[in-house]
Every structure is written in structure tokens, then in C-alpha cells.
Amino acid sequence: MATYAIGDIQGCCDPLKRLLEQIRFDPAQDTIWFVGDLVNRGPDSLGVLRLVRNELGDRAITVLGNHDIHLMSVWSGHGRLKNSDTLRGTLDAPDADELIEWLRHRPLMHVDERMGYAMAHAGLPPAWSVAEAQLRARELERALRGEIPLDDLMDNIYGNRPIEWSDDLEGYDRLRFITNAFMRMRFVDGEGRLLLREKGRPGAAPEGHYPWFIARRRLRGARDPVKLVTGHWSLLGFHNDDGVLSIDTGCQWGNTLTAVRIDDGSEGVYSLKCPEHD
């Protein structure tokens, strides 16, 4: 019984299938953790959703990423497709409603204390412990699953502020920070405040800003009780240090798709070259 974590798929269905063959995935007993961003930019988001939902089913554990939320936003009538989006085929599919409703019910965070790993798309801000992050994830999950009408929610959770967490945050300000922390964060300042406009390499942040996991370790003063499995940051690439296993290796850009075995202590890495897409 093996458990693998796989980096951002972003609509690259054929590479995903080939990587599953490479690791000899056994759907009868093995499990896959997906770090989010199943869809967009690659050529076959619809195929990825159908594969993960219909074929892998309970053997797949998926957390939500920013591109998954973008698909929900367009579907709800709030968002608009960008020139770089490849979501039209998914939105026009006869099973689009079923697939996106399924996506709405994916978690923001997954924790397995027995294995010693937790998973979130972008990471965890320094302000939250792992236990606190789980509580914050549940808040946004309830909203996404119908506590708030989806079109109203999507009208209000986009934006770069607030940049700093406070337990006193309320309403959409609170949900917007939770959204950005789980799905968009890369850099923070020395106090843990989010810097969302900067998307470059780890060394490219303005003075006084750091990769979130560096600031997290400094501000919290100790490692987390679980290792954090993340994606989202293709320019960071494969990173296995600082209590973080980051595995977005840029398949959608013609780089690689990465799987890591996380159940047996080996953290064996499997990498597959991806084709470039227009």
C-alpha cells in the first residue's frame, strides 16, 4: 500500500497517466495526494477531472488550488476566461456541473499525522499553527460548499488585502485572507504579512521579504509537527527542505511532472518529462 504526492497537473492529462504507469500505481490499494491546480493552462483539464473523480475516486486526495477556484468562479458567472486559460472545453462539457460540484467539495488542507505529512496548495502562513490552519480551512470549505451563494462568494474573495492575519478579521476580509494564504502565497515579510504581487524565483523578492517557509520557521521558532507538501510555485521547483516538500515542477511549461512516495520514509522521487504546449 503506497501513498504518492503528485505536483500541479494543470490540465496535463497524458503526462499524469504516464506518471501513474511509471510508479505502477495500483488503484486497489495505493493512494495519490494531489496538491491542487488540477486544471488550466494544459490541454486537457476535462480529462484530468474525469480521471481523478471518476477513475481514481476515493484513492485520490485533492486539495484546492487557485486555478481550481478560478474554474469555479467562471462557472458561477463571476469570473472571465483569460487568454491563457484552457477551460472552455471543461465548461462546455455535458458533465461540467457534476465535475465542478465535486471540485467544490475538495478540502483546502489535508493532514495525516500517522504518516507525518500535511498538504496545502501554496503553504501555511507563519501566523497559523497546523491545527489553526485546519480550522481556517474549514471556514472557507463551508463557504465554498454552500454556506454562502457561490456567485456572492466569488464576487468578494478576490483581491490582495488584507495582507496580515488577525483573529478579529470578519466576513469577506477573513475569507479573502484564508483564500490567499492557502492558494496564492509565495513571499511574506519579516512579520509574516503576505506579498502577493511577486511571483518570481525565491531570490527575487524585494528586500525584507522571504519565501513563506523561511519566514514561517523563523517566526514560529520550531519546525511543524508534520512536513508540509505543497505545489503552486513552479519557479521554486522541487524543494525538499525547511520542513517543506514542494513539488510543482512546471509540467504545463514543458518541464516535468513529479511524484514523491511519502508513506514509507523513502521519499523516492519519480519525474516525467512533459511536452511543451502552445
C-alpha atoms as a PDB file:
ATOM      1  CA  MET A   1       0.000   0.000   0.000  1.00  0.00           C
ATOM      2  CA  ALA A   2       1.831   3.056  -1.275  1.00  0.00           C
ATOM      3  CA  THR A   3       0.984   6.753  -0.979  1.00  0.00           C
ATOM      4  CA  TYR A   4       2.367   9.239  -3.509  1.00  0.00           C
ATOM      5  CA  ALA A   5       2.129  13.029  -3.696  1.00  0.00           C
ATOM      6  CA  ILE A   6       1.956  14.491  -7.220  1.00  0.00           C
ATOM      7  CA  GLY A   7       2.607  18.110  -8.174  1.00  0.00           C
ATOM      8  CA  ASP A   8       0.378  20.553 -10.055  1.00  0.00           C
ATOM      9  CA  ILE A   9      -1.269  18.807 -13.039  1.00  0.00           C
ATOM     10  CA  GLN A  10      -2.857  21.903 -14.632  1.00  0.00           C
ATOM     11  CA  GLY A  11      -4.671  20.050 -17.372  1.00  0.00           C
ATOM     12  CA  CYS A  12      -1.760  17.800 -18.399  1.00  0.00           C
ATOM     13  CA  CYS A  13      -3.743  14.568 -18.538  1.00  0.00           C
ATOM     14  CA  ASP A  14      -1.459  12.420 -20.711  1.00  0.00           C
ATOM     15  CA  PRO A  15       1.634  13.073 -18.537  1.00  0.00           C
ATOM     16  CA  LEU A  16      -0.434  12.213 -15.464  1.00  0.00           C
ATOM     17  CA  LYS A  17      -1.463   8.895 -16.979  1.00  0.00           C
ATOM     18  CA  ARG A  18       2.131   8.097 -17.925  1.00  0.00           C
ATOM     19  CA  LEU A  19       3.390   9.018 -14.457  1.00  0.00           C
ATOM     20  CA  LEU A  20       0.804   6.717 -12.868  1.00  0.00           C
ATOM     21  CA  GLU A  21       2.113   3.937 -15.103  1.00  0.00           C
ATOM     22  CA  GLN A  22       5.709   4.787 -14.168  1.00  0.00           C
ATOM     23  CA  ILE A  23       5.044   4.462 -10.428  1.00  0.00           C
ATOM     24  CA  ARG A  24       2.947   1.354 -11.071  1.00  0.00           C
ATOM     25  CA  PHE A  25       0.005   2.865  -9.269  1.00  0.00           C
ATOM     26  CA  ASP A  26      -2.390   0.181  -8.017  1.00  0.00           C
ATOM     27  CA  PRO A  27      -5.905   1.655  -7.592  1.00  0.00           C
ATOM     28  CA  ALA A  28      -6.889  -1.313  -5.462  1.00  0.00           C
ATOM     29  CA  GLN A  29      -4.566  -0.307  -2.635  1.00  0.00           C
ATOM     30  CA  ASP A  30      -2.438   2.774  -3.406  1.00  0.00           C
ATOM     31  CA  THR A  31      -3.337   6.424  -2.730  1.00  0.00           C
ATOM     32  CA  ILE A  32      -2.462   9.655  -4.540  1.00  0.00           C
ATOM     33  CA  TRP A  33      -2.245  13.088  -2.934  1.00  0.00           C
ATOM     34  CA  PHE A  34      -2.767  15.931  -5.440  1.00  0.00           C
ATOM     35  CA  VAL A  35      -1.512  19.353  -4.316  1.00  0.00           C
ATOM     36  CA  GLY A  36      -4.183  21.314  -6.214  1.00  0.00           C
ATOM     37  CA  ASP A  37      -4.442  23.038  -9.584  1.00  0.00           C
ATOM     38  CA  LEU A  38      -5.812  20.030 -11.395  1.00  0.00           C
ATOM     39  CA  VAL A  39      -6.941  22.334 -14.194  1.00  0.00           C
ATOM     40  CA  ASN A  40      -5.973  25.108 -16.614  1.00  0.00           C
ATOM     41  CA  ARG A  41      -3.142  26.021 -18.994  1.00  0.00           C
ATOM     42  CA  GLY A  42      -2.550  22.420 -20.059  1.00  0.00           C
ATOM     43  CA  PRO A  43      -4.532  20.908 -22.948  1.00  0.00           C
ATOM     44  CA  ASP A  44      -6.969  18.570 -21.176  1.00  0.00           C
ATOM     45  CA  SER A  45      -8.402  19.830 -17.892  1.00  0.00           C
ATOM     46  CA  LEU A  46     -11.605  17.927 -18.571  1.00  0.00           C
ATOM     47  CA  GLY A  47      -9.693  14.675 -18.905  1.00  0.00           C
ATOM     48  CA  VAL A  48      -7.854  15.307 -15.625  1.00  0.00           C
ATOM     49  CA  LEU A  49     -11.068  15.965 -13.704  1.00  0.00           C
ATOM     50  CA  ARG A  50     -12.724  12.865 -15.109  1.00  0.00           C
ATOM     51  CA  LEU A  51      -9.666  10.736 -14.360  1.00  0.00           C
ATOM     52  CA  VAL A  52      -9.309  11.920 -10.770  1.00  0.00           C
ATOM     53  CA  ARG A  53     -13.017  11.961  -9.902  1.00  0.00           C
ATOM     54  CA  ASN A  54     -14.350   9.016 -11.880  1.00  0.00           C
ATOM     55  CA  GLU A  55     -11.415   6.619 -12.158  1.00  0.00           C
ATOM     56  CA  LEU A  56      -9.298   7.261  -9.085  1.00  0.00           C
ATOM     57  CA  GLY A  57     -12.238   8.125  -6.850  1.00  0.00           C
ATOM     58  CA  ASP A  58     -11.542   7.521  -3.168  1.00  0.00           C
ATOM     59  CA  ARG A  59      -7.922   6.629  -3.948  1.00  0.00           C
ATOM     60  CA  ALA A  60      -7.259  10.320  -4.707  1.00  0.00           C
ATOM     61  CA  ILE A  61      -7.000  13.055  -2.081  1.00  0.00           C
ATOM     62  CA  THR A  62      -7.080  16.502  -3.693  1.00  0.00           C
ATOM     63  CA  VAL A  63      -6.752  19.949  -2.133  1.00  0.00           C
ATOM     64  CA  LEU A  64      -7.899  23.046  -3.964  1.00  0.00           C
ATOM     65  CA  GLY A  65      -5.564  25.386  -5.829  1.00  0.00           C
ATOM     66  CA  ASN A  66      -6.009  28.860  -7.277  1.00  0.00           C
ATOM     67  CA  HIS A  67      -6.734  27.584 -10.798  1.00  0.00           C
ATOM     68  CA  ASP A  68      -9.418  25.274  -9.437  1.00  0.00           C
ATOM     69  CA  ILE A  69     -11.049  28.255  -7.722  1.00  0.00           C
ATOM     70  CA  HIS A  70     -10.765  30.213 -10.978  1.00  0.00           C
ATOM     71  CA  LEU A  71     -12.731  27.499 -12.770  1.00  0.00           C
ATOM     72  CA  MET A  72     -15.454  27.708 -10.100  1.00  0.00           C
ATOM     73  CA  SER A  73     -15.500  31.488 -10.443  1.00  0.00           C
ATOM     74  CA  VAL A  74     -16.061  31.396 -14.207  1.00  0.00           C
ATOM     75  CA  TRP A  75     -18.660  28.631 -13.820  1.00  0.00           C
ATOM     76  CA  SER A  76     -20.534  30.688 -11.209  1.00  0.00           C
ATOM     77  CA  GLY A  77     -20.773  33.656 -13.580  1.00  0.00           C
ATOM     78  CA  HIS A  78     -18.337  35.871 -11.706  1.00  0.00           C
ATOM     79  CA  GLY A  79     -15.011  35.266 -13.411  1.00  0.00           C
ATOM     80  CA  ARG A  80     -13.986  35.643 -17.044  1.00  0.00           C
ATOM     81  CA  LEU A  81     -11.712  33.446 -19.083  1.00  0.00           C
ATOM     82  CA  LYS A  82      -8.256  34.873 -19.746  1.00  0.00           C
ATOM     83  CA  ASN A  83      -6.320  34.437 -22.972  1.00  0.00           C
ATOM     84  CA  SER A  84      -4.052  31.920 -21.230  1.00  0.00           C
ATOM     85  CA  ASP A  85      -6.952  29.812 -19.896  1.00  0.00           C
ATOM     86  CA  THR A  86      -7.747  26.412 -21.393  1.00  0.00           C
ATOM     87  CA  LEU A  87     -11.030  25.828 -19.554  1.00  0.00           C
ATOM     88  CA  ARG A  88     -13.627  26.230 -22.294  1.00  0.00           C
ATOM     89  CA  GLY A  89     -13.845  22.513 -23.023  1.00  0.00           C
ATOM     90  CA  THR A  90     -14.466  21.802 -19.345  1.00  0.00           C
ATOM     91  CA  LEU A  91     -17.156  24.470 -19.023  1.00  0.00           C
ATOM     92  CA  ASP A  92     -18.934  23.213 -22.158  1.00  0.00           C
ATOM     93  CA  ALA A  93     -18.802  19.526 -21.234  1.00  0.00           C
ATOM     94  CA  PRO A  94     -22.101  17.698 -20.540  1.00  0.00           C
ATOM     95  CA  ASP A  95     -20.816  16.670 -17.103  1.00  0.00           C
ATOM     96  CA  ALA A  96     -19.382  20.099 -16.225  1.00  0.00           C
ATOM     97  CA  ASP A  97     -21.839  20.735 -13.391  1.00  0.00           C
ATOM     98  CA  GLU A  98     -21.098  17.365 -11.770  1.00  0.00           C
ATOM     99  CA  LEU A  99     -17.338  17.803 -12.051  1.00  0.00           C
ATOM    100  CA  ILE A 100     -17.294  21.339 -10.682  1.00  0.00           C
ATOM    101  CA  GLU A 101     -19.677  20.441  -7.839  1.00  0.00           C
ATOM    102  CA  TRP A 102     -17.249  17.642  -6.973  1.00  0.00           C
ATOM    103  CA  LEU A 103     -14.366  20.129  -7.085  1.00  0.00           C
ATOM    104  CA  ARG A 104     -16.256  22.495  -4.757  1.00  0.00           C
ATOM    105  CA  HIS A 105     -16.242  19.791  -2.103  1.00  0.00           C
ATOM    106  CA  ARG A 106     -12.483  19.205  -2.101  1.00  0.00           C
ATOM    107  CA  PRO A 107     -10.658  20.348   1.054  1.00  0.00           C
ATOM    108  CA  LEU A 108      -8.215  23.215   1.423  1.00  0.00           C
ATOM    109  CA  MET A 109      -5.905  21.166   3.615  1.00  0.00           C
ATOM    110  CA  HIS A 110      -5.268  17.503   4.347  1.00  0.00           C
ATOM    111  CA  VAL A 111      -3.378  16.185   7.383  1.00  0.00           C
ATOM    112  CA  ASP A 112      -2.157  12.673   8.081  1.00  0.00           C
ATOM    113  CA  GLU A 113      -0.452  12.703  11.480  1.00  0.00           C
ATOM    114  CA  ARG A 114       0.364   8.993  11.298  1.00  0.00           C
ATOM    115  CA  MET A 115       2.454   9.485   8.169  1.00  0.00           C
ATOM    116  CA  GLY A 116       3.734  12.844   9.382  1.00  0.00           C
ATOM    117  CA  TYR A 117       2.581  14.935   6.405  1.00  0.00           C
ATOM    118  CA  ALA A 118       0.081  17.699   5.729  1.00  0.00           C
ATOM    119  CA  MET A 119      -0.874  19.116   2.329  1.00  0.00           C
ATOM    120  CA  ALA A 120      -1.988  22.577   1.178  1.00  0.00           C
ATOM    121  CA  HIS A 121      -1.653  24.118  -2.262  1.00  0.00           C
ATOM    122  CA  ALA A 122       0.523  27.177  -1.561  1.00  0.00           C
ATOM    123  CA  GLY A 123       1.512  26.601   2.053  1.00  0.00           C
ATOM    124  CA  LEU A 124       0.699  27.835   5.555  1.00  0.00           C
ATOM    125  CA  PRO A 125       1.298  31.440   6.657  1.00  0.00           C
ATOM    126  CA  PRO A 126       3.500  31.976   9.710  1.00  0.00           C
ATOM    127  CA  ALA A 127       0.538  33.239  11.743  1.00  0.00           C
ATOM    128  CA  TRP A 128      -1.103  29.804  11.931  1.00  0.00           C
ATOM    129  CA  SER A 129      -0.086  26.579  13.585  1.00  0.00           C
ATOM    130  CA  VAL A 130      -1.027  23.422  11.707  1.00  0.00           C
ATOM    131  CA  ALA A 131      -4.034  22.980  13.993  1.00  0.00           C
ATOM    132  CA  GLU A 132      -5.123  26.596  13.461  1.00  0.00           C
ATOM    133  CA  ALA A 133      -4.715  26.210   9.708  1.00  0.00           C
ATOM    134  CA  GLN A 134      -7.092  23.255   9.755  1.00  0.00           C
ATOM    135  CA  LEU A 135      -9.721  25.417  11.459  1.00  0.00           C
ATOM    136  CA  ARG A 136      -9.269  28.225   8.942  1.00  0.00           C
ATOM    137  CA  ALA A 137      -9.523  25.738   6.068  1.00  0.00           C
ATOM    138  CA  ARG A 138     -12.870  24.506   7.390  1.00  0.00           C
ATOM    139  CA  GLU A 139     -14.218  28.069   7.345  1.00  0.00           C
ATOM    140  CA  LEU A 140     -13.573  28.532   3.632  1.00  0.00           C
ATOM    141  CA  GLU A 141     -14.678  24.986   2.826  1.00  0.00           C
ATOM    142  CA  ARG A 142     -18.073  25.637   4.408  1.00  0.00           C
ATOM    143  CA  ALA A 143     -18.437  28.799   2.338  1.00  0.00           C
ATOM    144  CA  LEU A 144     -17.476  27.038  -0.896  1.00  0.00           C
ATOM    145  CA  ARG A 145     -19.882  24.185  -0.229  1.00  0.00           C
ATOM    146  CA  GLY A 146     -22.931  26.411   0.018  1.00  0.00           C
ATOM    147  CA  GLU A 147     -22.893  28.344   3.285  1.00  0.00           C
ATOM    148  CA  ILE A 148     -22.648  31.427   1.046  1.00  0.00           C
ATOM    149  CA  PRO A 149     -24.062  31.547  -2.516  1.00  0.00           C
ATOM    150  CA  LEU A 150     -21.123  30.801  -4.808  1.00  0.00           C
ATOM    151  CA  ASP A 151     -21.584  33.854  -7.038  1.00  0.00           C
ATOM    152  CA  ASP A 152     -21.606  36.141  -3.960  1.00  0.00           C
ATOM    153  CA  LEU A 153     -18.533  34.404  -2.552  1.00  0.00           C
ATOM    154  CA  MET A 154     -16.608  34.753  -5.807  1.00  0.00           C
ATOM    155  CA  ASP A 155     -17.577  38.424  -6.024  1.00  0.00           C
ATOM    156  CA  ASN A 156     -15.807  39.055  -2.731  1.00  0.00           C
ATOM    157  CA  ILE A 157     -12.826  36.747  -2.158  1.00  0.00           C
ATOM    158  CA  TYR A 158     -10.594  38.111  -4.946  1.00  0.00           C
ATOM    159  CA  GLY A 159      -8.113  40.836  -4.008  1.00  0.00           C
ATOM    160  CA  ASN A 160      -4.773  41.330  -2.267  1.00  0.00           C
ATOM    161  CA  ARG A 161      -5.961  42.666   1.085  1.00  0.00           C
ATOM    162  CA  PRO A 162      -5.841  42.177   3.993  1.00  0.00           C
ATOM    163  CA  ILE A 163      -2.192  41.136   3.988  1.00  0.00           C
ATOM    164  CA  GLU A 164      -1.996  40.347   7.718  1.00  0.00           C
ATOM    165  CA  TRP A 165      -3.941  37.793   9.734  1.00  0.00           C
ATOM    166  CA  SER A 166      -5.904  38.761  12.814  1.00  0.00           C
ATOM    167  CA  ASP A 167      -8.374  36.659  14.756  1.00  0.00           C
ATOM    168  CA  ASP A 168     -10.577  39.770  14.678  1.00  0.00           C
ATOM    169  CA  LEU A 169     -10.974  39.674  10.887  1.00  0.00           C
ATOM    170  CA  GLU A 170     -14.597  39.154   9.872  1.00  0.00           C
ATOM    171  CA  GLY A 171     -16.708  38.432   6.836  1.00  0.00           C
ATOM    172  CA  TYR A 172     -15.136  38.547   3.405  1.00  0.00           C
ATOM    173  CA  ASP A 173     -11.910  40.112   4.673  1.00  0.00           C
ATOM    174  CA  ARG A 174     -11.403  36.978   6.745  1.00  0.00           C
ATOM    175  CA  LEU A 175     -12.282  34.605   3.904  1.00  0.00           C
ATOM    176  CA  ARG A 176     -10.129  36.559   1.444  1.00  0.00           C
ATOM    177  CA  PHE A 177      -7.043  36.233   3.627  1.00  0.00           C
ATOM    178  CA  ILE A 178      -7.699  32.494   4.070  1.00  0.00           C
ATOM    179  CA  THR A 179      -8.068  32.098   0.307  1.00  0.00           C
ATOM    180  CA  ASN A 180      -4.851  33.962  -0.448  1.00  0.00           C
ATOM    181  CA  ALA A 181      -2.852  32.146   2.222  1.00  0.00           C
ATOM    182  CA  PHE A 182      -3.833  28.679   1.073  1.00  0.00           C
ATOM    183  CA  MET A 183      -3.824  29.299  -2.675  1.00  0.00           C
ATOM    184  CA  ARG A 184      -1.675  32.298  -3.697  1.00  0.00           C
ATOM    185  CA  MET A 185       1.069  32.835  -1.121  1.00  0.00           C
ATOM    186  CA  ARG A 186       4.744  32.713  -2.081  1.00  0.00           C
ATOM    187  CA  PHE A 187       6.513  35.543  -0.248  1.00  0.00           C
ATOM    188  CA  VAL A 188       5.915  37.206   3.114  1.00  0.00           C
ATOM    189  CA  ASP A 189       7.748  39.914   5.016  1.00  0.00           C
ATOM    190  CA  GLY A 190       9.609  39.531   8.297  1.00  0.00           C
ATOM    191  CA  GLU A 191       6.335  39.792  10.224  1.00  0.00           C
ATOM    192  CA  GLY A 192       4.515  37.242   8.093  1.00  0.00           C
ATOM    193  CA  ARG A 193       2.481  39.715   6.011  1.00  0.00           C
ATOM    194  CA  LEU A 194       1.630  38.467   2.522  1.00  0.00           C
ATOM    195  CA  LEU A 195       3.292  39.823  -0.621  1.00  0.00           C
ATOM    196  CA  LEU A 196       1.011  38.619  -3.405  1.00  0.00           C
ATOM    197  CA  ARG A 197       2.155  40.622  -6.439  1.00  0.00           C
ATOM    198  CA  GLU A 198       5.601  38.994  -6.591  1.00  0.00           C
ATOM    199  CA  LYS A 199       5.615  35.630  -8.405  1.00  0.00           C
ATOM    200  CA  GLY A 200       9.282  35.166  -9.239  1.00  0.00           C
ATOM    201  CA  ARG A 201      12.068  32.923  -8.051  1.00  0.00           C
ATOM    202  CA  PRO A 202      12.843  32.596  -4.336  1.00  0.00           C
ATOM    203  CA  GLY A 203      15.731  35.037  -4.541  1.00  0.00           C
ATOM    204  CA  ALA A 204      13.762  37.674  -6.459  1.00  0.00           C
ATOM    205  CA  ALA A 205      11.681  39.088  -3.615  1.00  0.00           C
ATOM    206  CA  PRO A 206      12.035  42.752  -2.599  1.00  0.00           C
ATOM    207  CA  GLU A 207      14.270  43.495   0.349  1.00  0.00           C
ATOM    208  CA  GLY A 208      12.782  42.378   3.637  1.00  0.00           C
ATOM    209  CA  HIS A 209      10.664  39.605   2.086  1.00  0.00           C
ATOM    210  CA  TYR A 210      11.257  35.863   2.148  1.00  0.00           C
ATOM    211  CA  PRO A 211       9.759  32.601   0.913  1.00  0.00           C
ATOM    212  CA  TRP A 212       6.863  31.828   3.238  1.00  0.00           C
ATOM    213  CA  PHE A 213       8.504  28.685   4.642  1.00  0.00           C
ATOM    214  CA  ILE A 214      11.687  30.550   5.616  1.00  0.00           C
ATOM    215  CA  ALA A 215       9.697  33.218   7.439  1.00  0.00           C
ATOM    216  CA  ARG A 216       7.480  30.553   8.998  1.00  0.00           C
ATOM    217  CA  ARG A 217      10.437  28.744  10.526  1.00  0.00           C
ATOM    218  CA  ARG A 218      11.971  31.978  11.834  1.00  0.00           C
ATOM    219  CA  LEU A 219       8.796  33.434  13.286  1.00  0.00           C
ATOM    220  CA  ARG A 220       7.467  30.231  14.823  1.00  0.00           C
ATOM    221  CA  GLY A 221      10.840  29.194  16.194  1.00  0.00           C
ATOM    222  CA  ALA A 222      10.352  25.469  15.613  1.00  0.00           C
ATOM    223  CA  ARG A 223       9.511  23.017  12.884  1.00  0.00           C
ATOM    224  CA  ASP A 224       5.939  21.939  12.372  1.00  0.00           C
ATOM    225  CA  PRO A 225       4.898  18.544  13.744  1.00  0.00           C
ATOM    226  CA  VAL A 226       4.228  17.404  10.170  1.00  0.00           C
ATOM    227  CA  LYS A 227       6.046  18.005   6.894  1.00  0.00           C
ATOM    228  CA  LEU A 228       4.114  20.287   4.529  1.00  0.00           C
ATOM    229  CA  VAL A 229       3.500  19.043   0.987  1.00  0.00           C
ATOM    230  CA  THR A 230       2.816  21.947  -1.388  1.00  0.00           C
ATOM    231  CA  GLY A 231       2.758  22.975  -5.040  1.00  0.00           C
ATOM    232  CA  HIS A 232       1.844  26.301  -6.669  1.00  0.00           C
ATOM    233  CA  TRP A 233       5.362  27.700  -7.101  1.00  0.00           C
ATOM    234  CA  SER A 234       6.841  26.326 -10.321  1.00  0.00           C
ATOM    235  CA  LEU A 235       9.752  28.790 -10.189  1.00  0.00           C
ATOM    236  CA  LEU A 236      10.703  27.351  -6.824  1.00  0.00           C
ATOM    237  CA  GLY A 237      10.646  23.899  -8.405  1.00  0.00           C
ATOM    238  CA  PHE A 238      11.373  20.771  -6.404  1.00  0.00           C
ATOM    239  CA  HIS A 239      12.242  21.756  -2.850  1.00  0.00           C
ATOM    240  CA  ASN A 240      12.701  19.291  -0.009  1.00  0.00           C
ATOM    241  CA  ASP A 241      13.992  21.312   2.924  1.00  0.00           C
ATOM    242  CA  ASP A 242      12.818  23.680   5.659  1.00  0.00           C
ATOM    243  CA  GLY A 243      10.053  21.251   6.633  1.00  0.00           C
ATOM    244  CA  VAL A 244       8.512  21.562   3.166  1.00  0.00           C
ATOM    245  CA  LEU A 245       8.198  19.205   0.216  1.00  0.00           C
ATOM    246  CA  SER A 246       7.273  21.470  -2.720  1.00  0.00           C
ATOM    247  CA  ILE A 247       6.609  19.564  -5.936  1.00  0.00           C
ATOM    248  CA  ASP A 248       5.259  21.910  -8.609  1.00  0.00           C
ATOM    249  CA  THR A 249       7.908  21.294 -11.269  1.00  0.00           C
ATOM    250  CA  GLY A 250       6.162  23.073 -14.135  1.00  0.00           C
ATOM    251  CA  CYS A 251       4.651  20.336 -16.290  1.00  0.00           C
ATOM    252  CA  GLN A 252       2.405  22.876 -18.018  1.00  0.00           C
ATOM    253  CA  TRP A 253       5.517  24.800 -19.110  1.00  0.00           C
ATOM    254  CA  GLY A 254       7.093  21.760 -20.730  1.00  0.00           C
ATOM    255  CA  ASN A 255       9.226  20.862 -17.711  1.00  0.00           C
ATOM    256  CA  THR A 256       8.428  17.820 -15.556  1.00  0.00           C
ATOM    257  CA  LEU A 257       5.654  16.231 -13.531  1.00  0.00           C
ATOM    258  CA  THR A 258       6.841  14.900 -10.182  1.00  0.00           C
ATOM    259  CA  ALA A 259       5.610  12.218  -7.796  1.00  0.00           C
ATOM    260  CA  VAL A 260       7.109  11.506  -4.369  1.00  0.00           C
ATOM    261  CA  ARG A 261       6.392   8.444  -2.265  1.00  0.00           C
ATOM    262  CA  ILE A 262       5.539   9.598   1.254  1.00  0.00           C
ATOM    263  CA  ASP A 263       4.302   6.527   3.141  1.00  0.00           C
ATOM    264  CA  ASP A 264       7.499   4.541   3.739  1.00  0.00           C
ATOM    265  CA  GLY A 265      10.071   7.141   4.761  1.00  0.00           C
ATOM    266  CA  SER A 266      11.984   6.860   1.499  1.00  0.00           C
ATOM    267  CA  GLU A 267      10.598   9.969  -0.239  1.00  0.00           C
ATOM    268  CA  GLY A 268      11.522   8.352  -3.509  1.00  0.00           C
ATOM    269  CA  VAL A 269      11.188  10.811  -6.380  1.00  0.00           C
ATOM    270  CA  TYR A 270       9.709   9.953  -9.783  1.00  0.00           C
ATOM    271  CA  SER A 271       9.903  12.511 -12.574  1.00  0.00           C
ATOM    272  CA  LEU A 272       8.392  12.565 -16.043  1.00  0.00           C
ATOM    273  CA  LYS A 273       9.282  14.970 -18.858  1.00  0.00           C
ATOM    274  CA  CYS A 274       6.239  16.886 -20.135  1.00  0.00           C
ATOM    275  CA  PRO A 275       5.677  18.166 -23.675  1.00  0.00           C
ATOM    276  CA  GLU A 276       5.524  21.878 -24.368  1.00  0.00           C
ATOM    277  CA  HIS A 277       2.098  23.353 -25.144  1.00  0.00           C
ATOM    278  CA  ASP A 278       1.148  26.403 -27.177  1.00  0.00           C
END
